[in-house]
Tab-separated table of C-alpha atoms and ligand atoms in Angstrom:
chain	number	residue	atom	x	y	z
A	1	MET	CA	162.730	115.339	94.558
A	2	ILE	CA	164.543	112.822	92.389
A	3	ASP	CA	164.564	110.407	95.334
A	4	ASN	CA	160.761	110.320	95.146
A	5	PHE	CA	160.655	109.247	91.531
A	6	LYS	CA	159.139	105.775	91.127
A	7	ILE	CA	159.806	104.419	87.653
A	8	GLU	CA	157.000	102.346	86.173
A	9	SER	CA	158.036	101.922	82.529
A	10	GLU	CA	160.299	103.163	79.750
A	11	LYS	CA	159.718	104.260	76.169
A	12	ASP	CA	161.197	106.308	73.326
A	13	ASP	CA	159.717	109.784	73.240
A	14	VAL	CA	160.562	113.392	72.444
A	15	CYS	CA	162.279	115.172	75.356
A	16	PRO	CA	161.134	118.855	75.410
A	17	THR	CA	164.527	119.935	76.811
A	18	CYS	CA	166.711	118.039	74.330
A	19	GLU	CA	164.113	118.581	71.566
A	20	ASP	CA	165.013	115.129	70.282
A	21	MET	CA	163.978	111.467	70.549
A	22	ARG	CA	165.287	110.038	73.813
A	23	ARG	CA	164.861	107.068	76.104
A	24	VAL	CA	162.260	108.341	78.597
A	25	GLU	CA	161.230	106.873	81.970
A	26	THR	CA	157.596	107.111	83.014
A	27	GLY	CA	156.454	107.037	86.631
A	28	THR	CA	155.239	109.056	89.629
A	29	ARG	CA	156.799	111.426	92.094
A	30	ILE	CA	155.493	113.382	95.052
A	31	GLU	CA	154.751	117.007	94.170
A	32	THR	CA	153.604	119.834	96.371
A	33	VAL	CA	150.706	121.981	95.162
A	34	GLN	CA	149.897	125.323	96.800
A	35	ILE	CA	146.152	125.848	97.356
A	36	ARG	CA	144.950	128.915	99.273
A	37	ASN	CA	148.210	129.187	101.212
A	38	GLU	CA	148.175	125.516	102.024
A	39	SER	CA	150.647	122.892	100.808
A	40	VAL	CA	149.124	119.692	99.492
A	41	GLU	CA	151.346	116.762	98.538
A	42	VAL	CA	150.219	114.357	95.814
A	43	ASP	CA	151.582	111.593	93.595
A	44	ALA	CA	152.044	113.155	90.155
A	45	ASN	CA	152.494	111.274	86.874
A	46	VAL	CA	155.746	112.468	85.239
A	47	GLN	CA	158.439	111.525	82.674
A	48	ARG	CA	162.193	111.813	82.926
A	49	CYS	CA	164.638	112.014	80.063
A	50	THR	CA	167.502	109.530	80.651
A	51	TYR	CA	169.824	111.720	78.586
A	52	CYS	CA	169.488	115.190	80.199
A	53	GLY	CA	167.819	114.043	83.429
A	54	ASN	CA	165.028	116.635	83.234
A	55	PHE	CA	161.468	115.931	84.323
A	56	PHE	CA	158.489	116.855	82.165
A	57	SER	CA	154.758	116.133	82.028
A	58	SER	CA	151.860	116.684	79.633
A	59	GLY	CA	149.086	119.240	80.098
A	60	ASP	CA	146.640	116.440	80.893
A	61	GLU	CA	148.966	115.035	83.535
A	62	ASP	CA	149.372	118.462	85.133
A	63	GLU	CA	145.603	118.906	85.221
A	64	ALA	CA	145.143	115.467	86.810
A	65	THR	CA	147.750	116.334	89.461
A	66	ILE	CA	145.941	119.576	90.286
A	67	GLN	CA	142.581	117.812	90.539
A	68	LYS	CA	144.107	115.177	92.818
A	69	ALA	CA	145.451	117.923	95.065
A	70	TYR	CA	142.050	119.697	95.019
A	71	ARG	CA	140.298	116.519	96.145
A	72	LYS	CA	142.724	116.122	99.005
A	73	PHE	CA	142.298	119.769	99.951
A	74	ARG	CA	138.467	119.528	99.950
A	75	GLU	CA	138.642	116.414	102.065
A	76	ARG	CA	140.886	118.176	104.571
A	77	ARG	CA	138.583	121.210	104.803
A	78	GLY	CA	135.309	119.241	104.867
A	79	LEU	CA	134.231	120.604	101.476
A	80	LEU	CA	131.875	118.694	99.182
A	81	GLN	CA	133.525	116.948	96.211
A	82	PRO	CA	132.305	117.780	92.663
A	83	GLU	CA	130.303	114.553	92.313
A	84	GLN	CA	128.569	115.206	95.646
A	85	ILE	CA	127.502	118.617	94.380
A	86	ARG	CA	126.175	117.002	91.207
A	87	GLU	CA	124.234	114.371	93.190
A	88	LEU	CA	122.761	117.083	95.396
A	89	ARG	CA	121.610	119.071	92.369
A	90	GLU	CA	120.162	115.991	90.663
A	91	GLN	CA	118.290	115.036	93.823
A	92	TYR	CA	116.142	118.116	93.180
A	93	GLY	CA	115.866	117.479	89.445
A	94	LEU	CA	117.763	120.639	88.541
A	95	GLY	CA	120.161	121.683	85.786
A	96	GLN	CA	123.323	123.585	86.718
A	97	ARG	CA	122.001	127.055	85.836
A	98	ALA	CA	118.650	126.615	87.578
A	99	PHE	CA	120.349	125.293	90.702
A	100	ALA	CA	122.690	128.292	90.771
A	101	ARG	CA	119.702	130.639	90.370
A	102	ILE	CA	117.850	129.089	93.313
A	103	LEU	CA	120.955	129.500	95.445
A	104	GLY	CA	121.204	133.101	94.278
A	105	TRP	CA	124.621	132.586	92.660
A	106	GLY	CA	126.107	133.475	89.300
A	107	GLU	CA	124.826	131.311	86.457
A	108	ILE	CA	127.997	129.297	85.870
A	109	THR	CA	129.076	128.885	89.499
A	110	ILE	CA	127.708	125.357	89.857
A	111	HIS	CA	129.152	124.412	86.493
A	112	ARG	CA	132.592	125.525	87.659
A	113	TYR	CA	132.354	123.588	90.933
A	114	GLU	CA	131.171	120.410	89.264
A	115	ALA	CA	134.001	120.758	86.737
A	116	GLY	CA	136.535	120.793	89.562
A	117	SER	CA	137.045	124.380	90.804
A	118	ILE	CA	137.203	124.639	94.588
A	119	GLN	CA	134.117	126.258	96.079
A	120	ASP	CA	134.555	129.027	98.633
A	121	GLU	CA	133.652	128.223	102.229
A	122	ALA	CA	130.445	130.298	102.302
A	123	HIS	CA	129.140	128.585	99.168
A	124	ASN	CA	130.014	125.225	100.667
A	125	ASP	CA	128.031	126.093	103.818
A	126	THR	CA	124.984	126.843	101.662
A	127	LEU	CA	125.375	123.580	99.752
A	128	MET	CA	125.625	121.603	103.004
A	129	LEU	CA	122.492	123.367	104.250
A	130	VAL	CA	120.367	122.602	101.173
A	131	ARG	CA	121.117	118.900	101.448
A	132	ASP	CA	118.237	119.145	103.888
A	133	ALA	CA	115.002	119.224	101.862
A	134	ASP	CA	113.304	121.770	104.168
A	135	SER	CA	116.158	124.248	103.835
A	136	PHE	CA	116.233	123.779	100.101
A	137	ALA	CA	112.457	124.289	99.918
A	138	ARG	CA	112.736	127.691	101.658
A	139	LEU	CA	115.339	128.967	99.186
A	140	TYR	CA	113.373	127.486	96.317
A	141	GLU	CA	110.184	129.287	97.390
A	142	LYS	CA	112.106	132.541	97.540
A	143	ASN	CA	113.686	132.184	94.099
A	144	ARG	CA	111.226	130.095	92.128
A	145	LYS	CA	110.002	133.119	90.167
A	146	THR	CA	113.381	133.184	88.439
A	147	LEU	CA	112.681	129.707	87.027
A	148	SER	CA	110.625	128.688	84.037
A	149	ARG	CA	107.363	126.877	84.630
A	150	SER	CA	108.679	123.564	83.312
A	151	VAL	CA	111.756	123.741	85.547
A	152	SER	CA	109.752	124.460	88.692
A	153	GLN	CA	107.335	121.652	87.819
A	154	LYS	CA	110.271	119.272	87.658
A	155	VAL	CA	111.601	120.490	91.013
A	156	ASP	CA	108.163	119.983	92.583
A	157	GLU	CA	108.114	116.409	91.315
A	158	HIS	CA	111.418	115.717	93.073
A	159	LEU	CA	110.874	117.813	96.177
A	160	ILE	CA	107.394	116.676	97.229
A	161	PRO	CA	108.300	112.989	97.833
A	162	LEU	CA	111.437	114.071	99.736
A	163	MET	CA	109.387	116.343	102.002
A	164	ARG	CA	106.714	113.698	102.506
A	165	ASP	CA	109.372	111.170	103.513
A	166	ARG	CA	110.733	113.579	106.073
A	167	GLN	CA	107.335	114.447	107.458
A	168	GLU	CA	106.443	110.789	107.829
A	169	LYS	CA	109.704	110.173	109.628
A	170	TYR	CA	109.100	113.098	112.006
A	171	PHE	CA	105.525	112.053	112.555
A	172	VAL	CA	106.468	108.509	113.550
A	173	GLU	CA	109.226	109.773	115.852
A	174	TYR	CA	106.811	112.248	117.433
A	175	LEU	CA	104.146	109.585	117.839
A	176	ALA	CA	106.596	107.110	119.362
A	177	SER	CA	107.985	109.630	121.833
A	178	ASN	CA	104.532	110.677	123.000
A	179	LEU	CA	102.942	107.266	123.379
A	180	ASN	CA	102.428	106.015	126.932
A	181	GLU	CA	103.975	108.964	128.677
A	182	PRO	CA	104.226	108.570	131.593
A	183	ALA	CA	104.627	104.788	131.438
A	184	ASP	CA	101.356	103.352	132.650
A	185	LEU	CA	101.209	99.933	134.248
A	186	ILE	CA	97.750	99.296	132.950
A	187	ILE	CA	98.240	99.914	129.255
A	188	SER	CA	101.977	99.877	128.575
A	189	GLY	CA	103.212	97.244	130.995
A	190	ASN	CA	105.517	99.453	133.077
A	191	ARG	CA	107.539	100.618	130.120
A	192	LYS	CA	107.335	103.756	128.053
A	193	PHE	CA	106.801	102.829	124.401
A	194	ASP	CA	110.188	101.970	122.918
A	195	LEU	CA	110.211	102.301	119.120
A	196	GLU	CA	113.582	100.576	118.665
A	197	ARG	CA	112.479	97.544	120.666
A	198	PHE	CA	109.090	97.442	118.978
A	199	GLU	CA	110.659	97.566	115.496
A	200	SER	CA	113.248	94.961	116.464
A	201	VAL	CA	110.561	92.505	117.571
A	202	ILE	CA	108.709	93.003	114.267
A	203	LEU	CA	111.963	92.471	112.324
A	204	TYR	CA	112.725	89.386	114.422
A	205	PHE	CA	109.408	87.668	113.688
A	206	CYS	CA	109.344	88.702	110.028
A	207	GLY	CA	112.924	87.543	109.551
A	208	LYS	CA	112.653	84.224	111.370
A	209	LEU	CA	109.186	83.086	110.231
A	210	ASP	CA	107.804	82.640	106.713
A	211	HIS	CA	104.755	84.496	105.459
A	212	VAL	CA	103.953	86.518	108.562
A	213	TYR	CA	100.533	88.012	107.864
A	214	LYS	CA	99.393	91.197	109.546
A	215	THR	CA	96.879	89.490	111.837
A	216	LYS	CA	99.442	86.927	112.869
A	217	LEU	CA	102.104	89.540	113.539
A	218	ASN	CA	99.713	91.406	115.845
A	219	LYS	CA	99.080	88.262	117.881
A	220	LEU	CA	102.786	87.419	118.094
A	221	LEU	CA	103.516	90.923	119.385
A	222	TRP	CA	100.710	90.738	121.923
A	223	TYR	CA	101.698	87.341	123.268
A	224	TYR	CA	105.327	88.357	123.448
A	225	ASP	CA	104.662	91.568	125.393
A	226	PHE	CA	102.134	89.944	127.740
A	227	ILE	CA	104.208	86.839	128.449
A	228	THR	CA	107.248	89.010	129.137
A	229	PHE	CA	105.153	91.129	131.510
A	230	LYS	CA	103.759	88.063	133.237
A	231	HIS	CA	107.252	86.847	134.135
A	232	LEU	CA	109.276	90.050	134.460
A	233	ASP	CA	106.635	92.613	135.546
A	234	ARG	CA	107.602	94.730	132.574
A	235	SER	CA	106.517	94.517	128.927
A	236	ALA	CA	109.167	94.055	126.229
A	237	THR	CA	108.241	96.997	123.968
A	238	GLY	CA	105.932	99.266	125.984
A	239	ALA	CA	103.251	98.919	123.293
A	240	SER	CA	99.583	99.252	124.234
A	241	TYR	CA	97.113	96.781	122.755
A	242	VAL	CA	93.578	97.453	121.650
A	243	HIS	CA	90.718	94.954	121.500
A	244	LEU	CA	89.732	94.711	117.806
A	245	PRO	CA	87.471	92.098	116.111
A	246	LEU	CA	90.363	89.872	114.948
A	247	GLY	CA	92.150	90.005	118.295
A	248	PRO	CA	94.546	92.321	120.179
A	249	VAL	CA	96.337	94.889	117.995
A	250	PRO	CA	99.184	97.281	119.009
A	251	ASP	CA	97.982	100.872	119.218
A	252	ASN	CA	98.958	102.969	116.140
A	253	TYR	CA	100.640	99.914	114.734
A	254	ASP	CA	99.990	100.810	111.071
A	255	PHE	CA	102.162	103.934	111.283
A	256	PHE	CA	105.123	101.991	112.631
A	257	LEU	CA	104.767	99.269	110.013
A	258	ALA	CA	104.546	101.886	107.266
A	259	ASP	CA	107.695	103.522	108.616
A	260	LEU	CA	109.633	100.239	108.509
A	261	ILE	CA	108.463	99.707	104.938
A	262	ARG	CA	109.399	103.275	103.962
A	263	LYS	CA	112.903	102.745	105.377
A	264	GLY	CA	113.256	99.538	103.347
A	265	SER	CA	113.648	97.402	106.500
A	266	LEU	CA	110.453	95.520	105.788
A	267	GLU	CA	108.671	94.487	102.613
A	268	ALA	CA	104.903	94.125	102.357
A	269	ASN	CA	103.495	91.544	99.935
A	270	GLU	CA	99.839	91.577	99.063
A	271	ILE	CA	98.058	88.324	98.258
A	272	VAL	CA	94.588	88.027	96.751
A	273	PHE	CA	92.633	85.191	98.377
A	274	ASP	CA	89.360	85.738	96.591
A	275	VAL	CA	89.268	87.902	93.468
A	276	GLU	CA	85.460	88.163	93.302
A	277	LYS	CA	84.975	89.117	96.917
A	278	GLY	CA	88.113	91.242	96.890
A	279	VAL	CA	89.605	89.441	99.885
A	280	THR	CA	93.306	90.236	100.202
A	281	GLY	CA	95.986	89.700	102.791
A	282	GLU	CA	99.385	91.198	103.440
A	283	TRP	CA	102.466	89.381	104.660
A	284	PHE	CA	105.826	90.809	105.622
A	285	LYS	CA	109.453	89.945	105.092
A	286	ALA	CA	112.297	91.603	106.991
A	287	PHE	CA	115.286	93.027	105.121
A	288	GLN	CA	117.128	94.215	108.187
A	289	LYS	CA	118.433	92.340	111.219
A	290	PRO	CA	116.729	93.136	114.537
A	291	ASP	CA	118.836	94.837	117.186
A	292	LEU	CA	118.781	92.042	119.752
A	293	ASP	CA	121.388	93.734	121.958
A	294	LEU	CA	118.523	95.856	123.283
A	295	PHE	CA	117.024	92.862	125.079
A	296	SER	CA	118.007	90.907	128.194
A	297	ASP	CA	118.701	87.177	127.998
A	298	GLU	CA	115.328	86.402	129.580
A	299	GLU	CA	113.513	88.676	127.160
A	300	LEU	CA	115.262	86.930	124.265
A	301	ARG	CA	114.278	83.539	125.633
A	302	PHE	CA	110.592	84.556	125.625
A	303	LEU	CA	110.970	85.941	122.111
A	304	ASP	CA	112.361	82.634	120.904
A	305	GLN	CA	109.634	80.678	122.715
A	306	VAL	CA	106.825	82.739	121.206
A	307	ALA	CA	108.290	82.210	117.718
A	308	LYS	CA	108.599	78.461	118.327
A	309	ARG	CA	105.191	77.902	119.914
A	310	LEU	CA	103.106	80.228	117.749
A	311	GLY	CA	105.194	80.560	114.604
A	312	ASP	CA	103.602	77.652	112.760
A	313	MET	CA	100.010	78.538	113.608
A	314	GLY	CA	97.796	80.082	110.975
A	315	ALA	CA	96.168	83.485	111.474
A	316	ARG	CA	92.798	81.869	112.174
A	317	GLU	CA	94.164	79.504	114.789
A	318	LEU	CA	96.075	82.312	116.494
A	319	SER	CA	93.067	84.563	116.388
A	320	ASP	CA	90.953	81.873	118.095
A	321	LEU	CA	93.687	81.316	120.661
A	322	SER	CA	93.845	85.008	121.557
A	323	HIS	CA	90.039	85.230	121.734
A	324	GLY	CA	90.128	82.615	124.488
A	325	GLU	CA	92.461	84.694	126.656
A	326	ASP	CA	90.921	86.672	129.516
A	327	GLY	CA	92.619	89.887	128.404
A	328	TYR	CA	90.592	89.695	125.219
A	329	ALA	CA	87.414	88.011	126.480
A	330	LYS	CA	86.917	90.502	129.331
A	331	THR	CA	87.441	93.678	127.297
A	332	LYS	CA	85.158	95.286	124.714
A	333	LYS	CA	85.858	96.378	121.139
A	334	GLY	CA	88.043	99.477	121.040
A	335	GLU	CA	89.206	99.200	124.648
A	336	PHE	CA	92.829	98.968	125.754
A	337	ILE	CA	93.754	95.556	127.109
A	338	SER	CA	95.244	95.959	130.556
A	339	TYR	CA	98.559	94.234	131.228
A	340	GLU	CA	96.980	93.091	134.494
A	341	TRP	CA	95.393	90.298	132.456
A	342	ALA	CA	98.864	88.958	131.609
A	343	LYS	CA	98.816	86.774	134.727
A	344	ASN	CA	95.968	84.748	133.186
A	345	ILE	CA	97.724	83.979	129.887
A	346	ARG	CA	97.435	80.240	129.480
A	347	LEU	CA	100.271	79.748	127.020
A	348	PHE	CA	103.559	78.456	128.530
A	349	THR	CA	102.029	77.486	131.843
B	1	ZN	ZN1	166.384	115.428	77.521
């Protein structure tokens, strides 16, 4: 053990063995702590008396050594650390007692765990489970009668946005996985809708170009998918486009935009053009890099070309441009625009 002692400094202090003032070395040494039949080695802060050679440490130092060993033990066993338990509890707006009650545990159990006691495995399993808002909500429903009205109101305030977030996420995933199935040449351009590609193209345009307004973004997406289809016989994102008054718009596009905003990948900025008439516009800025590895070199070349050729155009100009395309001119309001019209796109010819 003495071999492990790393001296950091020296001072005059009382040696508990000699019971007298001595020259004392301060430093660390490796100690083994037994936790549930397991040996955990940690660096412990200790002193050594240079006169009698004995090691000693304060109560605080012993406690710190134990806590260090506990942390290592929890890490090894995949147990939550005290601060993770506290964060979990605070996520639901709960005090320690109320949280313990919802979990059906003794009142001071959570207090003990947050203060550093090691939780048993079954309790840890429950804690891991209630990190998921749905699982927590089920336990909460079961035990909410044990809570005061003000406490359950506070939990509701925290829980409802968490659940809504989850539901929106599931909804968008469900929507994306059920769009254009099976892939239909006419409306999806030979590709099943691919959410990752679709989001990446949005992030690409909104990262590369300034002030990308909603109408403009729709046109950029449409041109990109149709030009890609024209040359490669397959669309880039699998999105379907609908004929709307201001031009072609990706089907269900608002949900996917909202999802990007919810995730913090995209920021929406509203601008008021005319206060009296209440005319507003929204432009987007990307806060996440697009995943360009998803695309082939040719697909990336078209993406770059669309950004270069159309990126500087205003929404009005782009809208007029798209109105002149056969895909738009030969369809009616509300109809899907067939990818078969891609061959007539006049841009890049
Ligand atoms: Zn001594």
